[in-house]
Amino acid sequence: MQSSAIFPLFYLPPISYFSGLKDFEGHFLIEKEEHFPKQTYRNRARIYSPNGSLDLIVPVIRGNKVHTKVKDVKISNEFNWQRLHWKSFESCYRNSAYFEFYEDEFAHFYHNKFEFLFDFNLELLEWILKQLKREVKLEFTSEYFDDIAPDLDYRSKIHFKKVNDNTIYKPYFQVFDDREGFKPNLSIVDLLFNQGPQSKSYI
């Protein structure tokens, strides 16, 4: 029985992901051997736009392989999705308190090409943990584990379709909350751009 918690590698994960990591500080693995599942946070992030929630999706190359390991999934750069994502961040967070504080370093991920989704997500995660002042040594699975207790298995626990997870999230100021109110558990960048260095104490 696998005794450490296992977390998937998401694209700009929601806040609940980092709350989970905190609960298992030093006792978790990042899933590297799973087959890439469709329609998950692995290539999707949810932010707050002027028109409500907005999902940003990193396009991937499906290829002929139905069962591609997540570490082998390649990003599709047939169209300039990075420019689209960056423009979305600007339109959603340009007026937030801390967007400019992070802008120069964050822009690196949208001005440089990445071949593999796993590498892209990993670099983003490492950058985010640095901003949250979290010193975490990331370790990875070397095989796929089926025999893992449900409370340790985060591979399907955090999903964008499970919006009502009964978790109570502390409200914080969001740029457009005067339009649709507070939206909980958005991408961690929503928290960073609005709360800046104080984000660590929120999680």
GROMACS .gro file of C-alpha atoms in nm:
model
  203
    1MET     CA    1   0.000   0.000   0.000
    2GLN     CA    2   0.138   0.338  -0.105
    3SER     CA    3   0.172   0.541   0.217
    4SER     CA    4   0.248   0.888   0.080
    5ALA     CA    5  -0.015   1.118  -0.067
    6ILE     CA    6  -0.006   1.144  -0.447
    7PHE     CA    7  -0.083   1.469  -0.625
    8PRO     CA    8  -0.125   1.521  -0.999
    9LEU     CA    9   0.065   1.798  -1.172
   10PHE     CA   10  -0.181   2.073  -1.264
   11TYR     CA   11  -0.157   2.385  -1.477
   12LEU     CA   12  -0.173   2.682  -1.232
   13PRO     CA   13  -0.357   2.471  -0.974
   14PRO     CA   14  -0.657   2.587  -0.771
   15ILE     CA   15  -0.608   2.704  -0.413
   16SER     CA   16  -0.732   2.372  -0.271
   17TYR     CA   17  -0.432   2.200  -0.430
   18PHE     CA   18  -0.191   2.403  -0.218
   19SER     CA   19  -0.399   2.352   0.094
   20GLY     CA   20  -0.365   1.979   0.026
   21LEU     CA   21   0.011   2.004  -0.021
   22LYS     CA   22   0.035   2.188   0.310
   23ASP     CA   23  -0.155   1.908   0.486
   24PHE     CA   24   0.101   1.654   0.361
   25GLU     CA   25   0.412   1.866   0.391
   26GLY     CA   26   0.709   1.647   0.306
   27HIS     CA   27   0.497   1.336   0.261
   28PHE     CA   28   0.365   1.348  -0.092
   29LEU     CA   29   0.466   1.246  -0.442
   30ILE     CA   30   0.390   1.411  -0.776
   31GLU     CA   31   0.225   1.167  -1.017
   32LYS     CA   32   0.442   1.109  -1.322
   33GLU     CA   33   0.332   0.770  -1.450
   34GLU     CA   34  -0.045   0.805  -1.490
   35HIS     CA   35  -0.216   0.806  -1.829
   36PHE     CA   36  -0.320   1.158  -1.922
   37PRO     CA   37  -0.691   1.207  -1.842
   38LYS     CA   38  -0.903   1.445  -2.047
   39GLN     CA   39  -1.085   1.748  -1.910
   40THR     CA   40  -0.897   1.805  -1.586
   41TYR     CA   41  -0.684   2.074  -1.426
   42ARG     CA   42  -0.376   1.907  -1.573
   43ASN     CA   43  -0.403   2.141  -1.870
   44ARG     CA   44  -0.671   2.381  -1.747
   45ALA     CA   45  -0.679   2.675  -1.505
   46ARG     CA   46  -0.980   2.876  -1.388
   47ILE     CA   47  -0.953   3.251  -1.333
   48TYR     CA   48  -1.195   3.541  -1.270
   49SER     CA   49  -1.276   3.747  -1.579
   50PRO     CA   50  -1.504   4.051  -1.621
   51ASN     CA   51  -1.770   3.804  -1.743
   52GLY     CA   52  -1.729   3.548  -1.464
   53SER     CA   53  -1.520   3.234  -1.441
   54LEU     CA   54  -1.288   3.175  -1.737
   55ASP     CA   55  -1.110   2.848  -1.815
   56LEU     CA   56  -0.770   2.872  -1.981
   57ILE     CA   57  -0.673   2.549  -2.156
   58VAL     CA   58  -0.327   2.445  -2.271
   59PRO     CA   59  -0.375   2.255  -2.599
   60VAL     CA   60  -0.203   1.919  -2.615
   61ILE     CA   61  -0.110   1.684  -2.895
   62ARG     CA   62  -0.323   1.373  -2.876
   63GLY     CA   63  -0.138   1.177  -3.143
   64ASN     CA   64  -0.228   0.817  -3.214
   65LYS     CA   65  -0.172   0.708  -2.856
   66VAL     CA   66  -0.492   0.690  -2.656
   67HIS     CA   67  -0.303   0.607  -2.338
   68THR     CA   68  -0.019   0.855  -2.323
   69LYS     CA   69   0.163   0.891  -1.994
   70VAL     CA   70   0.128   1.238  -1.850
   71LYS     CA   71   0.505   1.289  -1.857
   72ASP     CA   72   0.503   1.227  -2.235
   73VAL     CA   73   0.217   1.460  -2.332
   74LYS     CA   74   0.334   1.732  -2.569
   75ILE     CA   75   0.194   2.082  -2.591
   76SER     CA   76   0.038   2.177  -2.922
   77ASN     CA   77   0.175   2.507  -3.047
   78GLU     CA   78  -0.022   2.515  -3.371
   79PHE     CA   79  -0.179   2.842  -3.260
   80ASN     CA   80  -0.045   3.100  -3.018
   81TRP     CA   81  -0.229   2.989  -2.705
   82GLN     CA   82   0.039   3.151  -2.488
   83ARG     CA   83  -0.048   3.494  -2.624
   84LEU     CA   84  -0.417   3.424  -2.563
   85HIS     CA   85  -0.352   3.321  -2.203
   86TRP     CA   86  -0.128   3.620  -2.140
   87LYS     CA   87  -0.385   3.861  -2.281
   88SER     CA   88  -0.644   3.698  -2.055
   89PHE     CA   89  -0.424   3.748  -1.749
   90GLU     CA   90  -0.373   4.110  -1.844
   91SER     CA   91  -0.742   4.183  -1.898
   92CYS     CA   92  -0.839   4.003  -1.577
   93TYR     CA   93  -0.563   4.116  -1.342
   94ARG     CA   94  -0.397   4.428  -1.478
   95ASN     CA   95  -0.591   4.628  -1.219
   96SER     CA   96  -0.521   4.389  -0.932
   97ALA     CA   97  -0.291   4.500  -0.652
   98TYR     CA   98   0.001   4.268  -0.731
   99PHE     CA   99  -0.006   4.174  -1.100
  100GLU     CA  100   0.285   4.407  -1.177
  101PHE     CA  101   0.475   4.267  -0.878
  102TYR     CA  102   0.485   3.923  -1.042
  103GLU     CA  103   0.455   4.021  -1.407
  104ASP     CA  104   0.816   4.006  -1.525
  105GLU     CA  105   0.888   3.658  -1.389
  106PHE     CA  106   0.544   3.521  -1.475
  107ALA     CA  107   0.574   3.644  -1.835
  108HIS     CA  108   0.862   3.401  -1.891
  109PHE     CA  109   0.614   3.114  -1.910
  110TYR     CA  110   0.423   3.281  -2.193
  111HIS     CA  111   0.711   3.416  -2.398
  112ASN     CA  112   0.911   3.092  -2.416
  113LYS     CA  113   0.806   2.769  -2.584
  114PHE     CA  114   0.773   2.445  -2.391
  115GLU     CA  115   0.757   2.103  -2.554
  116PHE     CA  116   0.610   1.891  -2.275
  117LEU     CA  117   0.311   1.978  -2.058
  118PHE     CA  118   0.470   1.809  -1.756
  119ASP     CA  119   0.783   2.025  -1.778
  120PHE     CA  120   0.576   2.340  -1.823
  121ASN     CA  121   0.351   2.263  -1.527
  122LEU     CA  122   0.647   2.165  -1.312
  123GLU     CA  123   0.833   2.490  -1.373
  124LEU     CA  124   0.516   2.685  -1.295
  125LEU     CA  125   0.462   2.488  -0.973
  126GLU     CA  126   0.818   2.549  -0.861
  127TRP     CA  127   0.778   2.920  -0.932
  128ILE     CA  128   0.449   2.937  -0.741
  129LEU     CA  129   0.592   2.756  -0.439
  130LYS     CA  130   0.877   3.007  -0.439
  131GLN     CA  131   0.628   3.297  -0.435
  132LEU     CA  132   0.443   3.132  -0.147
  133LYS     CA  133   0.774   3.100   0.042
  134ARG     CA  134   0.728   2.725   0.059
  135GLU     CA  135   1.048   2.523   0.061
  136VAL     CA  136   0.930   2.189  -0.069
  137LYS     CA  137   1.146   1.918  -0.220
  138LEU     CA  138   0.937   1.770  -0.498
  139GLU     CA  139   0.958   1.395  -0.545
  140PHE     CA  140   0.788   1.187  -0.813
  141THR     CA  141   0.627   0.849  -0.856
  142SER     CA  142   0.837   0.584  -1.029
  143GLU     CA  143   0.538   0.365  -1.111
  144TYR     CA  144   0.160   0.390  -1.113
  145PHE     CA  145   0.001   0.298  -0.780
  146ASP     CA  146  -0.352   0.154  -0.771
  147ASP     CA  147  -0.344   0.056  -0.405
  148ILE     CA  148  -0.361   0.394  -0.239
  149ALA     CA  149  -0.603   0.504   0.031
  150PRO     CA  150  -0.870   0.749  -0.095
  151ASP     CA  151  -0.765   1.020   0.152
  152LEU     CA  152  -0.412   1.008   0.007
  153ASP     CA  153  -0.514   1.002  -0.360
  154TYR     CA  154  -0.550   1.354  -0.499
  155ARG     CA  155  -0.535   1.246  -0.863
  156SER     CA  156  -0.912   1.270  -0.902
  157LYS     CA  157  -1.007   1.447  -0.579
  158ILE     CA  158  -0.961   1.801  -0.713
  159HIS     CA  159  -1.168   1.854  -1.029
  160PHE     CA  160  -1.309   2.166  -1.190
  161LYS     CA  161  -1.652   2.002  -1.217
  162LYS     CA  162  -1.666   1.951  -0.841
  163VAL     CA  163  -1.736   2.313  -0.754
  164ASN     CA  164  -1.945   2.233  -0.446
  165ASP     CA  165  -1.696   2.040  -0.236
  166ASN     CA  166  -1.839   2.165   0.095
  167THR     CA  167  -1.511   2.335   0.179
  168ILE     CA  168  -1.545   2.679   0.335
  169TYR     CA  169  -1.304   2.920   0.168
  170LYS     CA  170  -1.209   3.246   0.335
  171PRO     CA  171  -1.310   3.537   0.108
  172TYR     CA  172  -1.043   3.777  -0.014
  173PHE     CA  173  -1.072   4.078  -0.243
  174GLN     CA  174  -1.108   3.993  -0.613
  175VAL     CA  175  -1.103   4.248  -0.894
  176PHE     CA  176  -1.454   4.171  -1.019
  177ASP     CA  177  -1.625   4.059  -0.701
  178ASP     CA  178  -1.859   4.359  -0.724
  179ARG     CA  179  -2.013   4.187  -1.027
  180GLU     CA  180  -2.061   3.824  -0.924
  181GLY     CA  181  -1.935   3.815  -0.568
  182PHE     CA  182  -1.650   3.609  -0.431
  183LYS     CA  183  -1.552   3.306  -0.640
  184PRO     CA  184  -1.376   3.040  -0.429
  185ASN     CA  185  -1.099   2.801  -0.524
  186LEU     CA  186  -0.985   2.966  -0.844
  187SER     CA  187  -0.631   2.927  -0.976
  188ILE     CA  188  -0.360   3.016  -0.729
  189VAL     CA  189  -0.268   3.312  -0.951
  190ASP     CA  190  -0.600   3.477  -0.864
  191LEU     CA  191  -0.488   3.474  -0.501
  192LEU     CA  192  -0.133   3.585  -0.582
  193PHE     CA  193  -0.234   3.874  -0.804
  194ASN     CA  194  -0.489   3.999  -0.551
  195GLN     CA  195  -0.311   3.927  -0.222
  196GLY     CA  196   0.056   3.918  -0.315
  197PRO     CA  197   0.298   3.813  -0.038
  198GLN     CA  198   0.003   3.774   0.201
  199SER     CA  199  -0.114   3.473  -0.002
  200LYS     CA  200   0.093   3.236   0.211
  201SER     CA  201  -0.110   3.312   0.522
  202TYR     CA  202  -0.438   3.254   0.337
  203ILE     CA  203  -0.362   2.891   0.251
   0.00000   0.00000   0.00000
